Amino acid sequence: AMSMVAAGTAYCVQGNHERKLSRWLEGRKVTVAHGLQQTIDQLDAQDRGLREALPAFLDGLRSHVWLDGGRLAVAHAGLREEMIGRGSGAVREFALYGETTGEIDEFGLPVR
């Protein structure tokens, strides 16, 4: 994906998994569950160059992009119309995680 984005042949927006991987790469404490562990294992099998280039790539991803002449907004989890083109922390969080109902599920996670 990184080379395709660099070549202009693909688009990529940041999702919650990319954000978590980025925090892990920075050495911050994160819960390493099955999916993240699988990614870490795959990175360990790659050459060092990928692991060194990945933080800058992940940090450079936008919360949302416009396509089709501005008629289509793409985000990982969701975006309200009034958020399009804005880059605040609240917009970024919404694009990463989407809207919640205000309820908490049996695992202590927000219901979306």
PDB file of N, CA and C in Angstrom:
ATOM      1  N   ALA A   1       0.820  -1.195   0.000  1.00  0.00           N
ATOM      2  CA  ALA A   1       0.000   0.000   0.000  1.00  0.00           C
ATOM      3  C   ALA A   1       0.865   1.261   0.000  1.00  0.00           C
ATOM      4  N   MET A   2       1.961   1.221   0.743  1.00  0.00           N
ATOM      5  CA  MET A   2       2.800   2.416   0.844  1.00  0.00           C
ATOM      6  C   MET A   2       3.328   2.854  -0.512  1.00  0.00           C
ATOM      7  N   SER A   3       3.801   1.916  -1.300  1.00  0.00           N
ATOM      8  CA  SER A   3       4.350   2.280  -2.606  1.00  0.00           C
ATOM      9  C   SER A   3       3.253   2.739  -3.557  1.00  0.00           C
ATOM     10  N   MET A   4       2.070   2.153  -3.449  1.00  0.00           N
ATOM     11  CA  MET A   4       0.960   2.565  -4.310  1.00  0.00           C
ATOM     12  C   MET A   4       0.500   3.980  -3.960  1.00  0.00           C
ATOM     13  N   VAL A   5       0.426   4.293  -2.674  1.00  0.00           N
ATOM     14  CA  VAL A   5       0.058   5.648  -2.256  1.00  0.00           C
ATOM     15  C   VAL A   5       1.119   6.636  -2.731  1.00  0.00           C
ATOM     16  N   ALA A   6       2.389   6.279  -2.562  1.00  0.00           N
ATOM     17  CA  ALA A   6       3.479   7.154  -3.004  1.00  0.00           C
ATOM     18  C   ALA A   6       3.441   7.386  -4.508  1.00  0.00           C
ATOM     19  N   ALA A   7       3.030   6.368  -5.268  1.00  0.00           N
ATOM     20  CA  ALA A   7       2.961   6.482  -6.726  1.00  0.00           C
ATOM     21  C   ALA A   7       1.692   7.183  -7.194  1.00  0.00           C
ATOM     22  N   GLY A   8       0.752   7.426  -6.275  1.00  0.00           N
ATOM     23  CA  GLY A   8      -0.498   8.073  -6.643  1.00  0.00           C
ATOM     24  C   GLY A   8      -1.516   7.143  -7.268  1.00  0.00           C
ATOM     25  N   THR A   9      -1.319   5.840  -7.118  1.00  0.00           N
ATOM     26  CA  THR A   9      -2.257   4.873  -7.697  1.00  0.00           C
ATOM     27  C   THR A   9      -3.232   4.313  -6.674  1.00  0.00           C
ATOM     28  N   ALA A  10      -3.132   4.757  -5.409  1.00  0.00           N
ATOM     29  CA  ALA A  10      -4.049   4.299  -4.364  1.00  0.00           C
ATOM     30  C   ALA A  10      -4.205   5.400  -3.324  1.00  0.00           C
ATOM     31  N   TYR A  11      -5.290   5.317  -2.595  1.00  0.00           N
ATOM     32  CA  TYR A  11      -5.540   6.210  -1.474  1.00  0.00           C
ATOM     33  C   TYR A  11      -5.596   5.364  -0.214  1.00  0.00           C
ATOM     34  N   CYS A  12      -5.278   5.982   0.905  1.00  0.00           N
ATOM     35  CA  CYS A  12      -5.332   5.270   2.174  1.00  0.00           C
ATOM     36  C   CYS A  12      -5.701   6.270   3.259  1.00  0.00           C
ATOM     37  N   VAL A  13      -6.666   5.923   4.087  1.00  0.00           N
ATOM     38  CA  VAL A  13      -7.014   6.744   5.238  1.00  0.00           C
ATOM     39  C   VAL A  13      -6.628   5.981   6.498  1.00  0.00           C
ATOM     40  N   GLN A  14      -6.406   6.716   7.555  1.00  0.00           N
ATOM     41  CA  GLN A  14      -6.035   6.066   8.808  1.00  0.00           C
ATOM     42  C   GLN A  14      -7.259   5.468   9.475  1.00  0.00           C
ATOM     43  N   GLY A  15      -7.109   4.247   9.954  1.00  0.00           N
ATOM     44  CA  GLY A  15      -8.136   3.580  10.740  1.00  0.00           C
ATOM     45  C   GLY A  15      -7.620   3.350  12.150  1.00  0.00           C
ATOM     46  N   ASN A  16      -8.473   2.828  13.010  1.00  0.00           N
ATOM     47  CA  ASN A  16      -8.069   2.611  14.392  1.00  0.00           C
ATOM     48  C   ASN A  16      -6.927   1.598  14.517  1.00  0.00           C
ATOM     49  N   HIS A  17      -6.856   0.631  13.635  1.00  0.00           N
ATOM     50  CA  HIS A  17      -5.772  -0.356  13.698  1.00  0.00           C
ATOM     51  C   HIS A  17      -4.440   0.273  13.291  1.00  0.00           C
ATOM     52  N   GLU A  18      -4.461   1.141  12.304  1.00  0.00           N
ATOM     53  CA  GLU A  18      -3.244   1.844  11.901  1.00  0.00           C
ATOM     54  C   GLU A  18      -2.760   2.753  13.029  1.00  0.00           C
ATOM     55  N   ARG A  19      -3.699   3.396  13.682  1.00  0.00           N
ATOM     56  CA  ARG A  19      -3.328   4.275  14.792  1.00  0.00           C
ATOM     57  C   ARG A  19      -2.698   3.475  15.931  1.00  0.00           C
ATOM     58  N   LYS A  20      -3.270   2.316  16.224  1.00  0.00           N
ATOM     59  CA  LYS A  20      -2.725   1.485  17.301  1.00  0.00           C
ATOM     60  C   LYS A  20      -1.332   0.970  16.937  1.00  0.00           C
ATOM     61  N   LEU A  21      -1.158   0.540  15.698  1.00  0.00           N
ATOM     62  CA  LEU A  21       0.154   0.085  15.246  1.00  0.00           C
ATOM     63  C   LEU A  21       1.167   1.220  15.338  1.00  0.00           C
ATOM     64  N   SER A  22       0.767   2.406  14.972  1.00  0.00           N
ATOM     65  CA  SER A  22       1.649   3.568  15.045  1.00  0.00           C
ATOM     66  C   SER A  22       2.098   3.812  16.481  1.00  0.00           C
ATOM     67  N   ARG A  23       1.174   3.731  17.422  1.00  0.00           N
ATOM     68  CA  ARG A  23       1.524   3.916  18.835  1.00  0.00           C
ATOM     69  C   ARG A  23       2.485   2.824  19.294  1.00  0.00           C
ATOM     70  N   TRP A  24       2.259   1.586  18.851  1.00  0.00           N
ATOM     71  CA  TRP A  24       3.146   0.477  19.212  1.00  0.00           C
ATOM     72  C   TRP A  24       4.550   0.716  18.651  1.00  0.00           C
ATOM     73  N   LEU A  25       4.627   1.160  17.397  1.00  0.00           N
ATOM     74  CA  LEU A  25       5.926   1.428  16.773  1.00  0.00           C
ATOM     75  C   LEU A  25       6.689   2.538  17.496  1.00  0.00           C
ATOM     76  N   GLU A  26       5.959   3.463  18.105  1.00  0.00           N
ATOM     77  CA  GLU A  26       6.579   4.547  18.873  1.00  0.00           C
ATOM     78  C   GLU A  26       7.061   4.073  20.237  1.00  0.00           C
ATOM     79  N   GLY A  27       6.738   2.826  20.585  1.00  0.00           N
ATOM     80  CA  GLY A  27       7.138   2.289  21.878  1.00  0.00           C
ATOM     81  C   GLY A  27       6.155   2.577  22.990  1.00  0.00           C
ATOM     82  N   ARG A  28       4.987   3.084  22.628  1.00  0.00           N
ATOM     83  CA  ARG A  28       3.968   3.369  23.636  1.00  0.00           C
ATOM     84  C   ARG A  28       3.275   2.081  24.045  1.00  0.00           C
ATOM     85  N   LYS A  29       2.721   2.063  25.234  1.00  0.00           N
ATOM     86  CA  LYS A  29       2.058   0.872  25.759  1.00  0.00           C
ATOM     87  C   LYS A  29       0.679   0.723  25.112  1.00  0.00           C
ATOM     88  N   VAL A  30       0.471  -0.397  24.443  1.00  0.00           N
ATOM     89  CA  VAL A  30      -0.827  -0.723  23.852  1.00  0.00           C
ATOM     90  C   VAL A  30      -1.129  -2.185  24.165  1.00  0.00           C
ATOM     91  N   THR A  31      -2.394  -2.541  24.145  1.00  0.00           N
ATOM     92  CA  THR A  31      -2.783  -3.934  24.309  1.00  0.00           C
ATOM     93  C   THR A  31      -2.554  -4.644  22.988  1.00  0.00           C
ATOM     94  N   VAL A  32      -1.705  -5.651  23.022  1.00  0.00           N
ATOM     95  CA  VAL A  32      -1.404  -6.411  21.810  1.00  0.00           C
ATOM     96  C   VAL A  32      -2.333  -7.615  21.776  1.00  0.00           C
ATOM     97  N   ALA A  33      -3.373  -7.510  20.960  1.00  0.00           N
ATOM     98  CA  ALA A  33      -4.329  -8.602  20.784  1.00  0.00           C
ATOM     99  C   ALA A  33      -3.969  -9.362  19.511  1.00  0.00           C
ATOM    100  N   HIS A  34      -4.805 -10.305  19.148  1.00  0.00           N
ATOM    101  CA  HIS A  34      -4.520 -11.213  18.039  1.00  0.00           C
ATOM    102  C   HIS A  34      -4.154 -10.485  16.745  1.00  0.00           C
ATOM    103  N   GLY A  35      -4.968  -9.540  16.326  1.00  0.00           N
ATOM    104  CA  GLY A  35      -4.720  -8.870  15.047  1.00  0.00           C
ATOM    105  C   GLY A  35      -3.425  -8.083  15.040  1.00  0.00           C
ATOM    106  N   LEU A  36      -3.172  -7.330  16.111  1.00  0.00           N
ATOM    107  CA  LEU A  36      -1.939  -6.555  16.180  1.00  0.00           C
ATOM    108  C   LEU A  36      -0.737  -7.485  16.282  1.00  0.00           C
ATOM    109  N   GLN A  37      -0.859  -8.563  17.031  1.00  0.00           N
ATOM    110  CA  GLN A  37       0.255  -9.505  17.144  1.00  0.00           C
ATOM    111  C   GLN A  37       0.601 -10.103  15.788  1.00  0.00           C
ATOM    112  N   GLN A  38      -0.415 -10.399  15.003  1.00  0.00           N
ATOM    113  CA  GLN A  38      -0.181 -10.938  13.657  1.00  0.00           C
ATOM    114  C   GLN A  38       0.583  -9.921  12.800  1.00  0.00           C
ATOM    115  N   THR A  39       0.211  -8.667  12.903  1.00  0.00           N
ATOM    116  CA  THR A  39       0.910  -7.615  12.159  1.00  0.00           C
ATOM    117  C   THR A  39       2.355  -7.489  12.630  1.00  0.00           C
ATOM    118  N   ILE A  40       2.567  -7.522  13.933  1.00  0.00           N
ATOM    119  CA  ILE A  40       3.923  -7.440  14.487  1.00  0.00           C
ATOM    120  C   ILE A  40       4.769  -8.602  13.986  1.00  0.00           C
ATOM    121  N   ASP A  41       4.203  -9.795  13.994  1.00  0.00           N
ATOM    122  CA  ASP A  41       4.929 -10.975  13.505  1.00  0.00           C
ATOM    123  C   ASP A  41       5.308 -10.813  12.033  1.00  0.00           C
ATOM    124  N   GLN A  42       4.391 -10.262  11.246  1.00  0.00           N
ATOM    125  CA  GLN A  42       4.677 -10.046   9.824  1.00  0.00           C
ATOM    126  C   GLN A  42       5.768  -8.995   9.646  1.00  0.00           C
ATOM    127  N   LEU A  43       5.739  -7.949  10.452  1.00  0.00           N
ATOM    128  CA  LEU A  43       6.780  -6.918  10.376  1.00  0.00           C
ATOM    129  C   LEU A  43       8.140  -7.483  10.768  1.00  0.00           C
ATOM    130  N   ASP A  44       8.157  -8.362  11.762  1.00  0.00           N
ATOM    131  CA  ASP A  44       9.415  -8.980  12.187  1.00  0.00           C
ATOM    132  C   ASP A  44      10.041  -9.804  11.071  1.00  0.00           C
ATOM    133  N   ALA A  45       9.203 -10.329  10.180  1.00  0.00           N
ATOM    134  CA  ALA A  45       9.701 -11.152   9.074  1.00  0.00           C
ATOM    135  C   ALA A  45      10.171 -10.306   7.883  1.00  0.00           C
ATOM    136  N   GLN A  46       9.889  -9.003   7.911  1.00  0.00           N
ATOM    137  CA  GLN A  46      10.273  -8.107   6.816  1.00  0.00           C
ATOM    138  C   GLN A  46      11.648  -7.499   7.081  1.00  0.00           C
ATOM    139  N   ASP A  47      12.188  -6.864   6.047  1.00  0.00           N
ATOM    140  CA  ASP A  47      13.462  -6.181   6.260  1.00  0.00           C
ATOM    141  C   ASP A  47      13.245  -4.929   7.110  1.00  0.00           C
ATOM    142  N   ARG A  48      14.312  -4.464   7.678  1.00  0.00           N
ATOM    143  CA  ARG A  48      14.263  -3.340   8.616  1.00  0.00           C
ATOM    144  C   ARG A  48      13.751  -2.049   7.973  1.00  0.00           C
ATOM    145  N   GLY A  49      13.961  -1.890   6.683  1.00  0.00           N
ATOM    146  CA  GLY A  49      13.554  -0.673   5.991  1.00  0.00           C
ATOM    147  C   GLY A  49      12.064  -0.406   6.083  1.00  0.00           C
ATOM    148  N   LEU A  50      11.258  -1.451   5.960  1.00  0.00           N
ATOM    149  CA  LEU A  50       9.807  -1.279   6.058  1.00  0.00           C
ATOM    150  C   LEU A  50       9.427  -0.780   7.440  1.00  0.00           C
ATOM    151  N   ARG A  51       9.973  -1.399   8.452  1.00  0.00           N
ATOM    152  CA  ARG A  51       9.636  -1.011   9.824  1.00  0.00           C
ATOM    153  C   ARG A  51      10.077   0.425  10.118  1.00  0.00           C
ATOM    154  N   GLU A  52      11.166   0.849   9.505  1.00  0.00           N
ATOM    155  CA  GLU A  52      11.634   2.217   9.710  1.00  0.00           C
ATOM    156  C   GLU A  52      10.790   3.232   8.942  1.00  0.00           C
ATOM    157  N   ALA A  53      10.253   2.841   7.792  1.00  0.00           N
ATOM    158  CA  ALA A  53       9.449   3.753   6.968  1.00  0.00           C
ATOM    159  C   ALA A  53       7.995   3.823   7.425  1.00  0.00           C
ATOM    160  N   LEU A  54       7.532   2.797   8.097  1.00  0.00           N
ATOM    161  CA  LEU A  54       6.119   2.692   8.453  1.00  0.00           C
ATOM    162  C   LEU A  54       5.609   3.812   9.358  1.00  0.00           C
ATOM    163  N   PRO A  55       6.325   4.214  10.407  1.00  0.00           N
ATOM    164  CA  PRO A  55       5.780   5.282  11.259  1.00  0.00           C
ATOM    165  C   PRO A  55       5.456   6.569  10.500  1.00  0.00           C
ATOM    166  N   ALA A  56       6.338   7.001   9.624  1.00  0.00           N
ATOM    167  CA  ALA A  56       6.082   8.234   8.863  1.00  0.00           C
ATOM    168  C   ALA A  56       4.884   8.062   7.941  1.00  0.00           C
ATOM    169  N   PHE A  57       4.766   6.888   7.328  1.00  0.00           N
ATOM    170  CA  PHE A  57       3.623   6.629   6.456  1.00  0.00           C
ATOM    171  C   PHE A  57       2.323   6.681   7.255  1.00  0.00           C
ATOM    172  N   LEU A  58       2.272   5.968   8.376  1.00  0.00           N
ATOM    173  CA  LEU A  58       1.053   5.924   9.185  1.00  0.00           C
ATOM    174  C   LEU A  58       0.692   7.298   9.727  1.00  0.00           C
ATOM    175  N   ASP A  59       1.687   8.038  10.186  1.00  0.00           N
ATOM    176  CA  ASP A  59       1.423   9.371  10.731  1.00  0.00           C
ATOM    177  C   ASP A  59       0.969  10.353   9.660  1.00  0.00           C
ATOM    178  N   GLY A  60       1.321  10.080   8.414  1.00  0.00           N
ATOM    179  CA  GLY A  60       0.929  10.957   7.316  1.00  0.00           C
ATOM    180  C   GLY A  60      -0.451  10.685   6.751  1.00  0.00           C
ATOM    181  N   LEU A  61      -1.090   9.612   7.213  1.00  0.00           N
ATOM    182  CA  LEU A  61      -2.424   9.287   6.696  1.00  0.00           C
ATOM    183  C   LEU A  61      -3.450  10.277   7.216  1.00  0.00           C
ATOM    184  N   ARG A  62      -4.345  10.668   6.355  1.00  0.00           N
ATOM    185  CA  ARG A  62      -5.400  11.610   6.720  1.00  0.00           C
ATOM    186  C   ARG A  62      -6.598  10.867   7.291  1.00  0.00           C
ATOM    187  N   SER A  63      -7.425  11.590   8.012  1.00  0.00           N
ATOM    188  CA  SER A  63      -8.623  10.984   8.596  1.00  0.00           C
ATOM    189  C   SER A  63      -9.681  10.701   7.544  1.00  0.00           C
ATOM    190  N   HIS A  64      -9.675  11.501   6.469  1.00  0.00           N
ATOM    191  CA  HIS A  64     -10.624  11.268   5.381  1.00  0.00           C
ATOM    192  C   HIS A  64     -10.097  11.921   4.107  1.00  0.00           C
ATOM    193  N   VAL A  65     -10.582  11.461   2.993  1.00  0.00           N
ATOM    194  CA  VAL A  65     -10.191  12.025   1.695  1.00  0.00           C
ATOM    195  C   VAL A  65     -11.441  12.279   0.867  1.00  0.00           C
ATOM    196  N   TRP A  66     -11.317  13.218  -0.063  1.00  0.00           N
ATOM    197  CA  TRP A  66     -12.383  13.490  -1.026  1.00  0.00           C
ATOM    198  C   TRP A  66     -12.022  12.840  -2.342  1.00  0.00           C
ATOM    199  N   LEU A  67     -12.996  12.224  -2.955  1.00  0.00           N
ATOM    200  CA  LEU A  67     -12.815  11.612  -4.271  1.00  0.00           C
ATOM    201  C   LEU A  67     -13.917  12.105  -5.201  1.00  0.00           C
ATOM    202  N   ASP A  68     -13.789  11.783  -6.454  1.00  0.00           N
ATOM    203  CA  ASP A  68     -14.808  12.100  -7.458  1.00  0.00           C
ATOM    204  C   ASP A  68     -15.141  13.589  -7.469  1.00  0.00           C
ATOM    205  N   GLY A  69     -14.093  14.394  -7.534  1.00  0.00           N
ATOM    206  CA  GLY A  69     -14.305  15.834  -7.612  1.00  0.00           C
ATOM    207  C   GLY A  69     -14.942  16.431  -6.376  1.00  0.00           C
ATOM    208  N   GLY A  70     -14.754  15.811  -5.228  1.00  0.00           N
ATOM    209  CA  GLY A  70     -15.322  16.317  -3.986  1.00  0.00           C
ATOM    210  C   GLY A  70     -16.722  15.830  -3.697  1.00  0.00           C
ATOM    211  N   ARG A  71     -17.244  14.958  -4.536  1.00  0.00           N
ATOM    212  CA  ARG A  71     -18.608  14.451  -4.328  1.00  0.00           C
ATOM    213  C   ARG A  71     -18.654  13.234  -3.416  1.00  0.00           C
ATOM    214  N   LEU A  72     -17.478  12.663  -3.098  1.00  0.00           N
ATOM    215  CA  LEU A  72     -17.422  11.460  -2.272  1.00  0.00           C
ATOM    216  C   LEU A  72     -16.362  11.642  -1.196  1.00  0.00           C
ATOM    217  N   ALA A  73     -16.766  11.514   0.058  1.00  0.00           N
ATOM    218  CA  ALA A  73     -15.822  11.561   1.178  1.00  0.00           C
ATOM    219  C   ALA A  73     -15.660  10.145   1.709  1.00  0.00           C
ATOM    220  N   VAL A  74     -14.414   9.749   1.945  1.00  0.00           N
ATOM    221  CA  VAL A  74     -14.122   8.403   2.429  1.00  0.00           C
ATOM    222  C   VAL A  74     -13.401   8.503   3.768  1.00  0.00           C
ATOM    223  N   ALA A  75     -13.913   7.779   4.759  1.00  0.00           N
ATOM    224  CA  ALA A  75     -13.297   7.694   6.084  1.00  0.00           C
ATOM    225  C   ALA A  75     -13.380   6.245   6.537  1.00  0.00           C
ATOM    226  N   HIS A  76     -12.588   5.891   7.517  1.00  0.00           N
ATOM    227  CA  HIS A  76     -12.555   4.512   8.000  1.00  0.00           C
ATOM    228  C   HIS A  76     -13.887   4.095   8.624  1.00  0.00           C
ATOM    229  N   ALA A  77     -14.398   4.902   9.561  1.00  0.00           N
ATOM    230  CA  ALA A  77     -15.590   4.482  10.300  1.00  0.00           C
ATOM    231  C   ALA A  77     -16.809   5.354  10.058  1.00  0.00           C
ATOM    232  N   GLY A  78     -16.615   6.591   9.677  1.00  0.00           N
ATOM    233  CA  GLY A  78     -17.766   7.448   9.446  1.00  0.00           C
ATOM    234  C   GLY A  78     -17.370   8.907   9.434  1.00  0.00           C
ATOM    235  N   LEU A  79     -18.275   9.726   8.950  1.00  0.00           N
ATOM    236  CA  LEU A  79     -18.014  11.157   8.872  1.00  0.00           C
ATOM    237  C   LEU A  79     -19.337  11.870   8.652  1.00  0.00           C
ATOM    238  N   ARG A  80     -19.589  12.880   9.446  1.00  0.00           N
ATOM    239  CA  ARG A  80     -20.772  13.707   9.228  1.00  0.00           C
ATOM    240  C   ARG A  80     -20.451  14.740   8.151  1.00  0.00           C
ATOM    241  N   GLU A  81     -21.471  15.155   7.444  1.00  0.00           N
ATOM    242  CA  GLU A  81     -21.267  16.099   6.342  1.00  0.00           C
ATOM    243  C   GLU A  81     -20.544  17.367   6.786  1.00  0.00           C
ATOM    244  N   GLU A  82     -20.909  17.878   7.953  1.00  0.00           N
ATOM    245  CA  GLU A  82     -20.289  19.121   8.417  1.00  0.00           C
ATOM    246  C   GLU A  82     -18.821  18.940   8.821  1.00  0.00           C
ATOM    247  N   MET A  83     -18.357  17.706   8.908  1.00  0.00           N
ATOM    248  CA  MET A  83     -16.962  17.424   9.264  1.00  0.00           C
ATOM    249  C   MET A  83     -16.034  17.364   8.051  1.00  0.00           C
ATOM    250  N   ILE A  84     -16.601  17.266   6.872  1.00  0.00           N
ATOM    251  CA  ILE A  84     -15.797  17.105   5.663  1.00  0.00           C
ATOM    252  C   ILE A  84     -14.879  18.307   5.485  1.00  0.00           C
ATOM    253  N   GLY A  85     -13.607  18.024   5.299  1.00  0.00           N
ATOM    254  CA  GLY A  85     -12.619  19.065   5.089  1.00  0.00           C
ATOM    255  C   GLY A  85     -12.034  19.651   6.355  1.00  0.00           C
ATOM    256  N   ARG A  86     -12.518  19.224   7.505  1.00  0.00           N
ATOM    257  CA  ARG A  86     -12.008  19.730   8.773  1.00  0.00           C
ATOM    258  C   ARG A  86     -11.019  18.730   9.350  1.00  0.00           C
ATOM    259  N   GLY A  87     -10.097  19.195  10.153  1.00  0.00           N
ATOM    260  CA  GLY A  87      -9.061  18.316  10.668  1.00  0.00           C
ATOM    261  C   GLY A  87      -8.882  18.372  12.171  1.00  0.00           C
ATOM    262  N   SER A  88      -9.923  18.701  12.909  1.00  0.00           N
ATOM    263  CA  SER A  88      -9.798  18.788  14.366  1.00  0.00           C
ATOM    264  C   SER A  88      -9.675  17.397  14.984  1.00  0.00           C
ATOM    265  N   GLY A  89      -9.319  17.364  16.235  1.00  0.00           N
ATOM    266  CA  GLY A  89      -9.237  16.098  16.956  1.00  0.00           C
ATOM    267  C   GLY A  89     -10.569  15.375  16.991  1.00  0.00           C
ATOM    268  N   ALA A  90     -11.656  16.121  17.152  1.00  0.00           N
ATOM    269  CA  ALA A  90     -12.983  15.503  17.197  1.00  0.00           C
ATOM    270  C   ALA A  90     -13.338  14.857  15.857  1.00  0.00           C
ATOM    271  N   VAL A  91     -12.998  15.518  14.765  1.00  0.00           N
ATOM    272  CA  VAL A  91     -13.266  14.961  13.434  1.00  0.00           C
ATOM    273  C   VAL A  91     -12.443  13.697  13.230  1.00  0.00           C
ATOM    274  N   ARG A  92     -11.187  13.749  13.613  1.00  0.00           N
ATOM    275  CA  ARG A  92     -10.306  12.587  13.455  1.00  0.00           C
ATOM    276  C   ARG A  92     -10.825  11.394  14.261  1.00  0.00           C
ATOM    277  N   GLU A  93     -11.233  11.631  15.497  1.00  0.00           N
ATOM    278  CA  GLU A  93     -11.769  10.550  16.334  1.00  0.00           C
ATOM    279  C   GLU A  93     -13.033   9.959  15.714  1.00  0.00           C
ATOM    280  N   PHE A  94     -13.904  10.819  15.215  1.00  0.00           N
ATOM    281  CA  PHE A  94     -15.140  10.339  14.599  1.00  0.00           C
ATOM    282  C   PHE A  94     -14.820   9.500  13.366  1.00  0.00           C
ATOM    283  N   ALA A  95     -13.883   9.962  12.549  1.00  0.00           N
ATOM    284  CA  ALA A  95     -13.505   9.230  11.339  1.00  0.00           C
ATOM    285  C   ALA A  95     -12.886   7.877  11.679  1.00  0.00           C
ATOM    286  N   LEU A  96     -12.173   7.793  12.786  1.00  0.00           N
ATOM    287  CA  LEU A  96     -11.537   6.539  13.204  1.00  0.00           C
ATOM    288  C   LEU A  96     -12.516   5.551  13.819  1.00  0.00           C
ATOM    289  N   TYR A  97     -13.443   6.053  14.651  1.00  0.00           N
ATOM    290  CA  TYR A  97     -14.281   5.159  15.453  1.00  0.00           C
ATOM    291  C   TYR A  97     -15.771   5.233  15.157  1.00  0.00           C
ATOM    292  N   GLY A  98     -16.217   6.268  14.485  1.00  0.00           N
ATOM    293  CA  GLY A  98     -17.631   6.391  14.157  1.00  0.00           C
ATOM    294  C   GLY A  98     -18.453   6.922  15.319  1.00  0.00           C
ATOM    295  N   GLU A  99     -19.745   6.913  15.107  1.00  0.00           N
ATOM    296  CA  GLU A  99     -20.680   7.444  16.090  1.00  0.00           C
ATOM    297  C   GLU A  99     -21.029   6.382  17.122  1.00  0.00           C
ATOM    298  N   THR A 100     -21.175   6.805  18.360  1.00  0.00           N
ATOM    299  CA  THR A 100     -21.575   5.884  19.420  1.00  0.00           C
ATOM    300  C   THR A 100     -22.993   6.208  19.865  1.00  0.00           C
ATOM    301  N   THR A 101     -23.623   5.230  20.505  1.00  0.00           N
ATOM    302  CA  THR A 101     -24.989   5.420  20.998  1.00  0.00           C
ATOM    303  C   THR A 101     -25.013   6.005  22.398  1.00  0.00           C
ATOM    304  N   GLY A 102     -23.856   6.025  23.061  1.00  0.00           N
ATOM    305  CA  GLY A 102     -23.792   6.459  24.450  1.00  0.00           C
ATOM    306  C   GLY A 102     -23.865   5.287  25.415  1.00  0.00           C
ATOM    307  N   GLU A 103     -24.165   4.105  24.883  1.00  0.00           N
ATOM    308  CA  GLU A 103     -24.241   2.897  25.708  1.00  0.00           C
ATOM    309  C   GLU A 103     -22.899   2.172  25.696  1.00  0.00           C
ATOM    310  N   ILE A 104     -22.705   1.323  26.705  1.00  0.00           N
ATOM    311  CA  ILE A 104     -21.495   0.510  26.830  1.00  0.00           C
ATOM    312  C   ILE A 104     -21.911  -0.956  26.767  1.00  0.00           C
ATOM    313  N   ASP A 105     -21.149  -1.767  26.024  1.00  0.00           N
ATOM    314  CA  ASP A 105     -21.485  -3.189  25.912  1.00  0.00           C
ATOM    315  C   ASP A 105     -20.915  -3.982  27.090  1.00  0.00           C
ATOM    316  N   GLU A 106     -21.123  -5.287  27.070  1.00  0.00           N
ATOM    317  CA  GLU A 106     -20.697  -6.151  28.176  1.00  0.00           C
ATOM    318  C   GLU A 106     -19.177  -6.222  28.337  1.00  0.00           C
ATOM    319  N   PHE A 107     -18.434  -5.771  27.341  1.00  0.00           N
ATOM    320  CA  PHE A 107     -16.972  -5.767  27.412  1.00  0.00           C
ATOM    321  C   PHE A 107     -16.423  -4.397  27.822  1.00  0.00           C
ATOM    322  N   GLY A 108     -17.332  -3.448  28.095  1.00  0.00           N
ATOM    323  CA  GLY A 108     -16.917  -2.112  28.486  1.00  0.00           C
ATOM    324  C   GLY A 108     -16.593  -1.197  27.322  1.00  0.00           C
ATOM    325  N   LEU A 109     -16.998  -1.603  26.119  1.00  0.00           N
ATOM    326  CA  LEU A 109     -16.714  -0.823  24.912  1.00  0.00           C
ATOM    327  C   LEU A 109     -17.950  -0.049  24.470  1.00  0.00           C
ATOM    328  N   PRO A 110     -17.760   1.099  23.834  1.00  0.00           N
ATOM    329  CA  PRO A 110     -18.912   1.872  23.357  1.00  0.00           C
ATOM    330  C   PRO A 110     -19.688   1.117  22.281  1.00  0.00           C
ATOM    331  N   VAL A 111     -21.003   1.203  22.354  1.00  0.00           N
ATOM    332  CA  VAL A 111     -21.861   0.613  21.323  1.00  0.00           C
ATOM    333  C   VAL A 111     -21.910   1.593  20.164  1.00  0.00           C
ATOM    334  N   ARG A 112     -21.652   1.064  18.960  1.00  0.00           N
ATOM    335  CA  ARG A 112     -21.624   1.913  17.767  1.00  0.00           C
ATOM    336  C   ARG A 112     -22.763   1.558  16.853  1.00  0.00           C
TER     337      ARG A 112
END
